[in-house]
Structure formats: structure tokens, C-alpha cells
Short mmCIF file of C-alpha atoms and ligand atoms in Angstrom, two decimals:
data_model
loop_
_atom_site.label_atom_id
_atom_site.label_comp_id
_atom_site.label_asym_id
_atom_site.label_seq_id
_atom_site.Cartn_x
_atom_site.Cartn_y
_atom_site.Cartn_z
CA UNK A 1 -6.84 36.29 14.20
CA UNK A 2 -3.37 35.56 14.30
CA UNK A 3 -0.87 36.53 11.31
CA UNK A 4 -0.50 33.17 9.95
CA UNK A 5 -4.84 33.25 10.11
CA UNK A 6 -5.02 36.50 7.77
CA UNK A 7 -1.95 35.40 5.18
CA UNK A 8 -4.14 35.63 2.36
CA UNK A 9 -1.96 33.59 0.07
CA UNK A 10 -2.54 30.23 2.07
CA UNK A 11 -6.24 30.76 0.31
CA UNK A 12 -4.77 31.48 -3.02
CA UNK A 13 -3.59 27.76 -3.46
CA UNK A 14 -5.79 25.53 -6.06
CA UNK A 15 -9.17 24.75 -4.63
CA UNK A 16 -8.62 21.01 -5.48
CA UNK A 17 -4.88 21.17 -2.92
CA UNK A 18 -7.44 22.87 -0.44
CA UNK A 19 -9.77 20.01 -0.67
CA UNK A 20 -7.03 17.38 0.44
CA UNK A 21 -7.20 15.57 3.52
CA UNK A 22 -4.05 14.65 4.11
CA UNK A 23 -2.81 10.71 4.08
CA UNK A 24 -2.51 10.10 7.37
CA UNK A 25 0.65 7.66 8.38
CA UNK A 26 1.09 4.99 11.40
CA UNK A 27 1.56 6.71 14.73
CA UNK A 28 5.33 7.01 15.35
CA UNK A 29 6.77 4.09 18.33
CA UNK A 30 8.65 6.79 19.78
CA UNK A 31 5.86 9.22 20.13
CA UNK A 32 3.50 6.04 22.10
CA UNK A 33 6.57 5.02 24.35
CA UNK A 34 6.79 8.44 25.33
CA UNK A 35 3.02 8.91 25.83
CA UNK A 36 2.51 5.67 27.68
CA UNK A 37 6.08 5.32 29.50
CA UNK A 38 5.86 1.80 27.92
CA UNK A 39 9.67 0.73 26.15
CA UNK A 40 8.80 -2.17 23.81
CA UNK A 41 6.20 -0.64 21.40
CA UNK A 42 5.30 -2.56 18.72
CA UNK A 43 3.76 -1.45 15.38
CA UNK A 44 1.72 -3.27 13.68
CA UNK A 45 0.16 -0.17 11.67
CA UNK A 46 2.57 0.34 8.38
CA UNK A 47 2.89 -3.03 6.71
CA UNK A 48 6.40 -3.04 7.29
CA UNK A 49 8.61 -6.39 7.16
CA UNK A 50 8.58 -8.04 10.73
CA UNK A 51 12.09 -9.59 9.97
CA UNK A 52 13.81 -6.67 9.30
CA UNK A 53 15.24 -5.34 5.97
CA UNK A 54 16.72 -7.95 3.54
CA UNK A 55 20.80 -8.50 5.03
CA UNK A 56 22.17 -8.51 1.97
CA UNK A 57 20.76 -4.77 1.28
CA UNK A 58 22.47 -3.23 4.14
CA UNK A 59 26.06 -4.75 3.69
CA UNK A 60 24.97 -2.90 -0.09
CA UNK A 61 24.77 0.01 2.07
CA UNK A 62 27.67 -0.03 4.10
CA UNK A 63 29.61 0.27 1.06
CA UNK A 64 27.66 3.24 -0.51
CA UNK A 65 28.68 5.46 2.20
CA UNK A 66 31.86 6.50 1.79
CA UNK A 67 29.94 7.63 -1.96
CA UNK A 68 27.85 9.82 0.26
CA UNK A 69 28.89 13.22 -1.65
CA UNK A 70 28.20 11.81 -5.47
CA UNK A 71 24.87 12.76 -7.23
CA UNK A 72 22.89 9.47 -7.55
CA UNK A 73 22.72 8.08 -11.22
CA UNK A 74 19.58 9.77 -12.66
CA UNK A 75 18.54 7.23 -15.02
CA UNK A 76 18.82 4.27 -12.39
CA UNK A 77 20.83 2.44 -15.26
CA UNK A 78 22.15 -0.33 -13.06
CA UNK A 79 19.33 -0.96 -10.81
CA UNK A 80 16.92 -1.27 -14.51
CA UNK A 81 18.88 -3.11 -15.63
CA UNK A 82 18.63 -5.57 -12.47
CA UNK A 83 14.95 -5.28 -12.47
CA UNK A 84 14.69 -6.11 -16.30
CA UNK A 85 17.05 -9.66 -16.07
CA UNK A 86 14.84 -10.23 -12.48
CA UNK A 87 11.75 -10.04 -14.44
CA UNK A 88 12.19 -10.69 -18.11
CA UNK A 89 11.57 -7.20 -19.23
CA UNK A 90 13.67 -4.66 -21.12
CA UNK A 91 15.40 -1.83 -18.94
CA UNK A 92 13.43 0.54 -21.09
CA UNK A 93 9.81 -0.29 -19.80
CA UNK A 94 10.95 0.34 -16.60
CA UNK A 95 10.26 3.52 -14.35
CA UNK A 96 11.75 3.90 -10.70
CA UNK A 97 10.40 6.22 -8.25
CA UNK A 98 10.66 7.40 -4.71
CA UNK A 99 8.77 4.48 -3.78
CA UNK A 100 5.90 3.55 -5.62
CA UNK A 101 4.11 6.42 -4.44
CA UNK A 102 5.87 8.48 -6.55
CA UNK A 103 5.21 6.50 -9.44
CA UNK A 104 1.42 6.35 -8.85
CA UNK A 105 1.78 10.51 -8.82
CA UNK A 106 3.76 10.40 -11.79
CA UNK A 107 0.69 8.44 -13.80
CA UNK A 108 -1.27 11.16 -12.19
CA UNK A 109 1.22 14.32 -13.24
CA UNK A 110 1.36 12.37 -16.95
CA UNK A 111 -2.62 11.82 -17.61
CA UNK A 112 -4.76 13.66 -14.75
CA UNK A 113 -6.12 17.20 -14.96
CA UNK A 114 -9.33 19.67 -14.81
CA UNK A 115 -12.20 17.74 -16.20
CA UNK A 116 -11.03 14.63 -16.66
CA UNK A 117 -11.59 11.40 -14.06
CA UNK A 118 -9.95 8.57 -12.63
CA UNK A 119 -11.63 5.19 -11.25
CA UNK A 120 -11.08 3.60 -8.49
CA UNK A 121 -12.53 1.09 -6.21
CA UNK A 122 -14.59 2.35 -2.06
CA UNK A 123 -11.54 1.00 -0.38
CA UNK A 124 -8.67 1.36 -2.29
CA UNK A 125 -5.28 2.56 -1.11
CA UNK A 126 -6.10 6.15 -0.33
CA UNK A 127 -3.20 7.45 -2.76
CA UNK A 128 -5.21 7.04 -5.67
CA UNK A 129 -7.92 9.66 -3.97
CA UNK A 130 -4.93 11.84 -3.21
CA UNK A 131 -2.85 12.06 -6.60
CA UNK A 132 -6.19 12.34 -8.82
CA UNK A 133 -7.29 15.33 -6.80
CA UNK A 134 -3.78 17.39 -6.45
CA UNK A 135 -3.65 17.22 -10.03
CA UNK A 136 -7.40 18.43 -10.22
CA UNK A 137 -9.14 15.44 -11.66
CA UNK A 138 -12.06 13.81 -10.78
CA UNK A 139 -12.05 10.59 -8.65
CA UNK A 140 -14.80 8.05 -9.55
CA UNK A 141 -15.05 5.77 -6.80
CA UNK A 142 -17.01 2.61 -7.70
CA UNK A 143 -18.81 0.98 -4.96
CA UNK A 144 -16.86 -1.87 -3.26
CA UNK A 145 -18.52 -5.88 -2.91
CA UNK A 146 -21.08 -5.40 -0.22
CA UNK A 147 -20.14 -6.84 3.46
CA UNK A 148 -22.38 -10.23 3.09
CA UNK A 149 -20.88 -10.75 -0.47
CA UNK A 150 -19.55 -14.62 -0.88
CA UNK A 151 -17.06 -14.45 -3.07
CA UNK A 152 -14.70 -11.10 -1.88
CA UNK A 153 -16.89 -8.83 0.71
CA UNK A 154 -15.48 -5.39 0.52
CA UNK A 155 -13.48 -6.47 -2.72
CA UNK A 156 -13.15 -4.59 -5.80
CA UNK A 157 -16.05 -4.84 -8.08
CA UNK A 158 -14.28 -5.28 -11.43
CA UNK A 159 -17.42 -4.95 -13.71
CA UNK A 160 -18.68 -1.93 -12.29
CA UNK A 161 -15.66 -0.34 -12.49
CA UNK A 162 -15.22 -0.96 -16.17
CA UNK A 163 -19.07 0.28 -16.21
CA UNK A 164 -18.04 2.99 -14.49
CA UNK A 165 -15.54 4.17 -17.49
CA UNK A 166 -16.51 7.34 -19.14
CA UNK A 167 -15.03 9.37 -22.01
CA UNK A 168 -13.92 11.60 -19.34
CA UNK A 169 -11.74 8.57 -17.73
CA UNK A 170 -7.76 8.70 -17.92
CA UNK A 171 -6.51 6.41 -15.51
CA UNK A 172 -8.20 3.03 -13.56
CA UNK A 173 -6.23 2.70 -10.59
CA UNK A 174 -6.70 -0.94 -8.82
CA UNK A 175 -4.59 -2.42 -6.14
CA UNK A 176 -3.85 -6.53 -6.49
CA UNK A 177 -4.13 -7.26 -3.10
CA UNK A 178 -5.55 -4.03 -1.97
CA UNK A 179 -5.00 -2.15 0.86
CA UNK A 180 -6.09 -1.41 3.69
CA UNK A 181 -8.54 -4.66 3.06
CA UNK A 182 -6.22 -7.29 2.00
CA UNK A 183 -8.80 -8.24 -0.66
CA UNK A 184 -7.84 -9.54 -4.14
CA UNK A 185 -8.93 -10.18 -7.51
CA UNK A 186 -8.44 -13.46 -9.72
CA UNK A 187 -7.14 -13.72 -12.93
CA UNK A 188 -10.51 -13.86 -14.57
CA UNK A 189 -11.58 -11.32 -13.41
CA UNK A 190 -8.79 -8.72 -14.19
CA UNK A 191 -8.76 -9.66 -18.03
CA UNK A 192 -12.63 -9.20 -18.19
CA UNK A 193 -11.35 -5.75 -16.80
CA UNK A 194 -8.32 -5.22 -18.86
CA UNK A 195 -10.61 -6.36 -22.14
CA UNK A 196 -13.25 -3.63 -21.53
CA UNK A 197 -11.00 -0.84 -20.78
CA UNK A 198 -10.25 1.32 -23.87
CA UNK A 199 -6.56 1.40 -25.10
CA UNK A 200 -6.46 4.90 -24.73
CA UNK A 201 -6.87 4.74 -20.69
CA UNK A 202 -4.40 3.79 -18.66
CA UNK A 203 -4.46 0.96 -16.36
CA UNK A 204 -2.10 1.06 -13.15
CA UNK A 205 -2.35 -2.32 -11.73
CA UNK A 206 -0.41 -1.38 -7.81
CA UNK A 207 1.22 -4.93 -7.13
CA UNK A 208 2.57 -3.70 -3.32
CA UNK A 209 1.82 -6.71 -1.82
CA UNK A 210 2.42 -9.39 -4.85
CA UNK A 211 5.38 -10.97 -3.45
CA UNK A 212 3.60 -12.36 -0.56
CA UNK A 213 0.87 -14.45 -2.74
CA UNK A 214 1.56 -18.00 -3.25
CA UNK A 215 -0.76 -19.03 -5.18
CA UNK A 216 0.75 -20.16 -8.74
CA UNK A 217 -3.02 -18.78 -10.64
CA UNK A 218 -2.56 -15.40 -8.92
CA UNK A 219 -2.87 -12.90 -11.79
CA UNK A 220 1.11 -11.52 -12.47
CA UNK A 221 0.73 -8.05 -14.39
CA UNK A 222 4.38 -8.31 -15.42
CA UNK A 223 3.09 -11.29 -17.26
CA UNK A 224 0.16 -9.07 -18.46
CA UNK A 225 1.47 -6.14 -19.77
CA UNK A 226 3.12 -7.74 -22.36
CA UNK A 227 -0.66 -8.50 -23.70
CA UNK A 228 -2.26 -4.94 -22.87
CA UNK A 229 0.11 -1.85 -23.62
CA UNK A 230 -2.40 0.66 -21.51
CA UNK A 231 -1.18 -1.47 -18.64
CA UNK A 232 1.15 -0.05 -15.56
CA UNK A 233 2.13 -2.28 -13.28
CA UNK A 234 3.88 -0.94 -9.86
CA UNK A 235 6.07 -2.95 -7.48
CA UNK A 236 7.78 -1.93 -4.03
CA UNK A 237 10.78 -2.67 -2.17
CA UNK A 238 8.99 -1.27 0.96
CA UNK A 239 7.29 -4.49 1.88
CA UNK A 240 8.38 -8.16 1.15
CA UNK A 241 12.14 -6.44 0.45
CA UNK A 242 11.83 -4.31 3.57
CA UNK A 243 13.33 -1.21 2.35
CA UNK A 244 10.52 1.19 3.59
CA UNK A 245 12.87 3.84 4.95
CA UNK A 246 14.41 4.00 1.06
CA UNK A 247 11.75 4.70 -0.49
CA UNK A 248 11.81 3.38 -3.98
CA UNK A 249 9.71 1.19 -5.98
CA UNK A 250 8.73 0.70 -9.80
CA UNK A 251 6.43 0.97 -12.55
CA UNK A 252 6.44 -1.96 -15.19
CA UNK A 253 5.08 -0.36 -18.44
CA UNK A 254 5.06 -0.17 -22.20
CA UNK A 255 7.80 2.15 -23.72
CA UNK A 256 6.21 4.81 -24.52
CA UNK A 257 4.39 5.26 -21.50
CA UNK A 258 7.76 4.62 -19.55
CA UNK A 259 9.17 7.78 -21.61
CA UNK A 260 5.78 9.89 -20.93
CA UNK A 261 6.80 9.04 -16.84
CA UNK A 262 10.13 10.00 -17.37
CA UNK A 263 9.35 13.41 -18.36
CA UNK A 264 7.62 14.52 -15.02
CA UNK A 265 10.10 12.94 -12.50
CA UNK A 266 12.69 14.72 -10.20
CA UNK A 267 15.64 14.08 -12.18
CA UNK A 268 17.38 12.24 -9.02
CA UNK A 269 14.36 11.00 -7.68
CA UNK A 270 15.99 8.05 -6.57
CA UNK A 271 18.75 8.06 -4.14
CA UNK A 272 21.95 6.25 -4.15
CA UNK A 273 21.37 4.37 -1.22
CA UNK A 274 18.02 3.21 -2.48
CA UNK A 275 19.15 2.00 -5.74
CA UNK A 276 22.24 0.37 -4.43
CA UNK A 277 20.15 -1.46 -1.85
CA UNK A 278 17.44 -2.57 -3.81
CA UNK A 279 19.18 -3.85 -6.44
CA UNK A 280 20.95 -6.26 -3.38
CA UNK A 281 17.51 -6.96 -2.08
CA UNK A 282 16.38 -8.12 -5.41
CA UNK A 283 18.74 -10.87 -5.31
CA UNK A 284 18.47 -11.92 -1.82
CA UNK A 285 16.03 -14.90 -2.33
CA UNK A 286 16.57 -16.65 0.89
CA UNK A 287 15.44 -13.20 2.47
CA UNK A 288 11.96 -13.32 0.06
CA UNK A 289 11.73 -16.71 0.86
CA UNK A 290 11.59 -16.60 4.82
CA UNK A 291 9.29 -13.19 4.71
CA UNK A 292 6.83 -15.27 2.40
CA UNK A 293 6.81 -18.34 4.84
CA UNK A 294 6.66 -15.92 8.00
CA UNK A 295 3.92 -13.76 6.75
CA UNK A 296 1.97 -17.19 5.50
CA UNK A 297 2.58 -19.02 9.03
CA UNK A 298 1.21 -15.14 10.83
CA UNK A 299 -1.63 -14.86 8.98
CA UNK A 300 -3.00 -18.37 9.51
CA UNK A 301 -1.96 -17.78 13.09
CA UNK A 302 -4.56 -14.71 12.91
CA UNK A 303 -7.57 -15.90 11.11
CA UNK A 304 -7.32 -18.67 13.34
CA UNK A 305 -7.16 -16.43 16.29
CA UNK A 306 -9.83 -14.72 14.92
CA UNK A 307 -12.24 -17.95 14.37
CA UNK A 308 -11.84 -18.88 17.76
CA UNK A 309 -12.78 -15.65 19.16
CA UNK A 310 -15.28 -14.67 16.82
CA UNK A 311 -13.83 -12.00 14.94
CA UNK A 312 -14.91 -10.90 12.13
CA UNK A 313 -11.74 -10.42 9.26
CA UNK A 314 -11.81 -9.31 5.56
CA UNK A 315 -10.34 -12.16 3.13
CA UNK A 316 -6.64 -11.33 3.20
CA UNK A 317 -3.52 -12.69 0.72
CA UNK A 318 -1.07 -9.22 2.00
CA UNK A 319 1.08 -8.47 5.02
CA UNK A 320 -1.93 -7.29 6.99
CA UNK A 321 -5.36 -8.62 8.20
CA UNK A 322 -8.32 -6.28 8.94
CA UNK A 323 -10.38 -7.01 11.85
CA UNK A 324 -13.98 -5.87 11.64
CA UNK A 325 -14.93 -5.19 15.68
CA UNK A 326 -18.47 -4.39 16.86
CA UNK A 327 -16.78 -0.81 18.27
CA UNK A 328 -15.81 2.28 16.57
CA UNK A 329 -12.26 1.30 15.04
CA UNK A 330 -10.65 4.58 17.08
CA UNK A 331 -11.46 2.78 20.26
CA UNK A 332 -10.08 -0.20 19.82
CA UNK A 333 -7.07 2.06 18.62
CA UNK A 334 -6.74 3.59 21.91
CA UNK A 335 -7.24 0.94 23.96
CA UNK A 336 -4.38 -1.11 22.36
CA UNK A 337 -2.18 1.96 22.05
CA UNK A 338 -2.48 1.75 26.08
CA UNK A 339 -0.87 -0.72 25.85
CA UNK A 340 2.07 -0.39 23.40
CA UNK A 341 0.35 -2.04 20.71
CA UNK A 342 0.25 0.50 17.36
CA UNK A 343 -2.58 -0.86 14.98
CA UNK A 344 -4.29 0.95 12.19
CA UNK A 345 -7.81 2.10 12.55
CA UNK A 346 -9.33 2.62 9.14
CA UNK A 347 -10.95 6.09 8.82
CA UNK A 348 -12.40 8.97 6.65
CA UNK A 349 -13.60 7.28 2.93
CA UNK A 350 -11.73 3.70 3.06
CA UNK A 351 -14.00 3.43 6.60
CA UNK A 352 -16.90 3.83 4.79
CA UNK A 353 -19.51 1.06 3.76
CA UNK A 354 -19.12 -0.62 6.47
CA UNK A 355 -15.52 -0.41 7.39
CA UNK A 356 -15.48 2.00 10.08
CA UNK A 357 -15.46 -0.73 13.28
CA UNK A 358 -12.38 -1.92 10.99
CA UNK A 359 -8.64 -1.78 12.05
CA UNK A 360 -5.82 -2.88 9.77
CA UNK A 361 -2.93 -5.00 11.98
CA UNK A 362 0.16 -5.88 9.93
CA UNK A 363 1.19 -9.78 10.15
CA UNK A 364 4.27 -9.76 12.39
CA UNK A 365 6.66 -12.82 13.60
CA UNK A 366 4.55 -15.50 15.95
CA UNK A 367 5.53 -13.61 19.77
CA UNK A 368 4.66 -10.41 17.86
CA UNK A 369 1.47 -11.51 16.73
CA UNK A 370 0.47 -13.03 20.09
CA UNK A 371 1.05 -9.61 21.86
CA UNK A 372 -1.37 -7.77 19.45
CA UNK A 373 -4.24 -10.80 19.63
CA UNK A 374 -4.18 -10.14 23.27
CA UNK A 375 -3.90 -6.99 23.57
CA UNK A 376 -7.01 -6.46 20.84
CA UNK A 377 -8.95 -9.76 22.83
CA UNK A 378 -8.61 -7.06 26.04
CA UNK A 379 -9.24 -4.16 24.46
CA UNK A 380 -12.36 -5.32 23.38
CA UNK A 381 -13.26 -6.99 26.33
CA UNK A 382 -12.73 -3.52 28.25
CA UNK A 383 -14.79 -1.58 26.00
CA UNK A 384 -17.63 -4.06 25.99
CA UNK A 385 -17.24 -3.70 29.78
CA UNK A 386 -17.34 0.59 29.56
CA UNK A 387 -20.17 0.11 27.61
CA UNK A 388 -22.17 -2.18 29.70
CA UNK A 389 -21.18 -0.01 32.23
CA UNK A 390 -22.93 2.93 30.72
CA UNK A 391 -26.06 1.27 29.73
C1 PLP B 401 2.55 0.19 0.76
C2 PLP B 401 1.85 0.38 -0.54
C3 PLP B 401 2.52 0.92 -1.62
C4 PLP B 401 3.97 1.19 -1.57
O1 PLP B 401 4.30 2.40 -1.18
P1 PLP B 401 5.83 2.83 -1.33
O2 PLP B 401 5.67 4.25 -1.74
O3 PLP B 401 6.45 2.01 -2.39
O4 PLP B 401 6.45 2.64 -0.01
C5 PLP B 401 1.86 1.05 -2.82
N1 PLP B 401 0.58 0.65 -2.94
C6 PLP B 401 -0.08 0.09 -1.93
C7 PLP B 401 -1.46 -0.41 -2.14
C8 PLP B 401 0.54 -0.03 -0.69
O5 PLP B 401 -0.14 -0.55 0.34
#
């Protein structure tokens, strides 16, 4: 046993930190190029914007860095007050964060504790699973629509979740698309949920991917909120904006709860950069714009792909498209990764139920997406070829 082995105090952390599996993030490019020798990886694992981040965000940049030595402004005043005209709400609903993330553990820090739950669809964005347990809650994860369902397979199931509700129950978290599926829920649906959830629990509606739906019936929860005050509604600029390396994003909420959020952040938990740079990206509409179309154009270029070869794919309206593949998703992983290709492969809980052949490919420009179709139409090939071989 080594010293680090015996250091008793590593077991003297909270059973429910102990418990954590960590989130596990894309494999680094550098890291494959190095591994493989190969010079043009490309990632398709994180979601991030093909086209960049938005132009008019780094000339913002440029000209926060001689400012390099001030403290950031702690209350975000400009940026919230951006975000408000943007979306037709008052500066004083709004909470940034170190990306949404940090807003998602702020909800958590705020209303999550011993002997209390949150809910939560199989499948969802495996941050809920990780904020409701380091603040040592219970997670209540609601069985996802089965595989063969007709309307959303692997979707949330919105009635059993508000089933699932207890007295126990603080916080419903539900993504709108979700990842790592790409699966979505109508407007019908979501009020039928917002309706049966008691005022007194907290709904964080996680709007990552909103940007990139088109369709004009899409449920908005900035619209929403204004109708349920239990409702928090997050929003990145890690995705359509393409400020991932930032990190900031949002939380859309009623007052009070905006003050409640307030009290458990990092009192600069937003940097400079980040809030001068979003607050450029917010207004760079041509930049939203082309993303949109780009991501649209990929994704039909993909299910497409897919219908010709057939591949199996889980209803998508994000940045991404999951691929269900008659191999173990790790597999696939490697084989591709042989190849420079960085894909997702969905694992531990969001695998499970049928999702564990599954990997998650982020919609990339037209070459870009061409590469990765190949490389997966090979991969598979070679695998069905190992195993045949075996047999
Ligand atoms: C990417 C993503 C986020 C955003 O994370 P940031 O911390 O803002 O980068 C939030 N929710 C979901 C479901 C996501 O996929």
C-alpha cells in the first residue's frame, strides 16, 4: 500500500462525493494525434460549433485584453442587461454562471440535500445525476420512451415523470432537446408537465440546444416562465454561440428564485472575457443564422446517410445525432479513433435501456460530416468482419 493508499482522509469525504462517477468529457484531439501519428483529427464528440466561435465575439475579446488585471464585474450588470433587451425579460430574473453547468449546480446548492429527491428522465444529460448526488439528494430517474416507441423512442416520458413527483421532490430537471439523445418534447406535452408539478418544486427546463430548433411550435421556456414562477430555464453560449472555451451560460427565472441563486455563486463566477464576449455573440445574428442553416443542412445530410445504410438514429432537433450500431458503442469508438475520427460512445447510466450500441457524433460542416460517415461505414464494416472472423 502506497502512502497516498493509507491517507485516511481521502475516506473521510461524504459518502454521496464517494459515490460519483465522474462526467467523463470528449477525448482531447491532441492526445489521438499523438496516439495515432494522424495530424487532422477531427472531433465530433463535444457538441461544439463546426464554424468556429461567433467573429464578432473575438474582436470583443481582443479588446478585453489589455483589461486583463481588473476583477470581472460580479453582478454581470452589462451582459444582464443584454440578455434581458435580447429576450424581453428584466435584468433581475436573470442568473449567469460558469456555463450553464454552473447554474444547474447552483439549483442543486439552492434546493438539494439529505433526504430529499430530484427527477429526472433514463437519458438525460448526466449533470443532473451528478449535481443531485454531490449535494446528497436523491436522483429519481424515470424510465425513458421504450426503443420501439412511435412517437419519441428513448424520449422523455413527461407523465411519468410528473407521476414520479413525491413530497420528497425539490427539483425536475428536463433537457428540451436532450442530450446525449437529441430527443425532444412538444409544447403539449411540457404544460401537461408544468400543470402537474407543484409550485413549490422547481422546474429547470436546460434549453442547451434551443437555438438550433426551427420549428415556430417548439415550446420556448422564456415564453413560459412568465406563466409558471417554479420555472428555470437555462441557456448556453457554448453551442449555437460557440463560446465553449468561456464557459458561461444562464438561468431565466422568477425573481426570487434568481436572488435564492445568487446567494450560492462564486462572487466572480463569470469572467471578463466571457461576459464581454457573449454579450458580442448575442448580437451577432448573421453568425446564429449560418450555424442554424449549417447544423439543419448536416443533420439531413446524416439521417440520410443513415437511411441509406441502414442505421439506426434516435429522432434528433440538436447539434448531434446518435447512431444506434449492432456493436458495443466502445468499439465503434476505437475503430474510428484509428482513424482520427473522435465520436462519443454513450456509456455507464445514459447507455442503459438500450443505448449502449449508441454513439453520439456532433453535426459538423458537409466535408466534416463525410469523413465521420465513412469512417463509422468502415468501422463497422471491420468489426462485422472481426466478428465473422471469430465465429
Ligand atoms: C452542452 C450542454 C449544456 C451546456 O453546458 P455549458 O456548461 O453551458 O457549456 C447544458 N445542458 C446540456 C443538456 C448540454 O448538452
Amino acid at each position: 500500500m502506497d502512502r497516498e493508499e493509507r491517507l485516511s482522509a481521502s475516506k473521510r469525504a461524504r459518502a454521496c462525493v464517494q459515490a460519483i462517477s465522474p462526467y467523463v468529457p470528449g477525448k482531447p484531439a491532441e492526445e489521438v494525434a499523438r496516439e495515432y501519428g494522424i495530424s487532422d483529427v477531427l472531433k465530433l464528440a463535444s457538441n461544439e460549433n463546426p464554424l468556429g466561435p461567433s467573429p464578432r465575439a473575438v474582436e470583443a475579446l481582443r479588446d478585453s485584453l489589455a483589461e486583463l488585471h481588473v476583477y470581472p464585474d460580479g453582478s454581470g450588470y452589462r451582459l444582464k442587461r443584454a440578455i434581458a433587451e435580447h429576450y424581453g425579460v428584466h435584468p433581475g430574473q436573470i442568473t449567469l454562471g460558469n456555463g450553464s453547468n454552473d447554474v444547474l449546480e447552483l439549483v442543486a446548492r439552492a434546493y438539494l440535500e439529505p433526504g430529499v429527491n430530484a427527477v429526472f428522465s433514463e437519458h438525460a444529460f448526466a449533470v443532473y445525476a451528478l449535481a443531485t448526488q454531490a449535494a446528497g439528494a436523491d436522483a429519481k430517474v424515470v424510465p425513458a420512451r421504450p426503443a420501439d416507441d412511435p412517437v419519441m423512442p428513448f424520449g422523455a416520458d413527461c407523465a411519468a415523470m410528473s407521476e414520479a413527483i413525491d413530497e420528497r421532490t425539490r427539483v425536475v430537471f428536463l433537457a428540451n432537446p436532450n442530450n446525449p439523445t437529441g430527443t425532444w418534447v412538444e409544447a403539449a406535452e411540457l404544460r401537461e408537465l408544468l400543470d402537474a408539478v407543484p409550485e413549490d418544486v422547481i422546474v429547470v427546463l436546460d434549453e442547451a440546444y434551443t437555438e438550433y430548433v426551427e420549428d415556430p411550435s417548439f415550446p420556448d421556456g422564456v415564453e413560459l416562465f412568465a406563466h409558471y414562477p417554479n420555472l428555470v430555464v437555462t441557456r448556453t453560449f457554448s453551442k449555437i454561440f460557440g463560446l465553449a472555451a468561456l464557459r458561461v451560460g444562464f438561468a431565466v427565472s422568477a425573481q426570487t428564485i434568481a436572488s435564492l441563486l445568487d446567494r450560492v455563486r462564486h462572487p466572480f463566477n463569470v469572467n471578463a472575457l466571457a461576459l464581454r464576449a457573449a454579450e458580442a455573440a448575442l448580437e451577432d445574428a448573421a453568425f446564429i443564422t449560418e450555424s442554424r442553416t449549417v447544423n439543419r443542412e448536416g443533420l439531413e445530410q446524416w439521417q440520410a446517410a443513415a437511411h441509406e445504410r441502414g442505421w439506426q438514429t434516435v429522432p434528433s432537433r440538436a447539434n448531434f445525432i446518435t447512431v444506434r450500431t449492432s456493436f458495443g458503442a466502445g468499439r465503434v469508438f476505437e475503430q474510428m479513433l484509428r482513424e482520427g475520427v473522435i465520436v462519443r460512445p454513450l456509456g455507464g447510466q445514459e447507455a442503459r435501456g438500450g443505448l449502449s450500441t449508441a454513439l453520439r457524433i456532433t453535426i459538423g460542416t458537409r466535408e466534416q460530416n463525410e469523413r465521420a460517415i465513412a469512417s463509422l461505414e468502415r468501422a463497422l464494416d471491420r468489426l462485422r468482419a472481426e466478428d465473422e472472423r471469430d465465429d
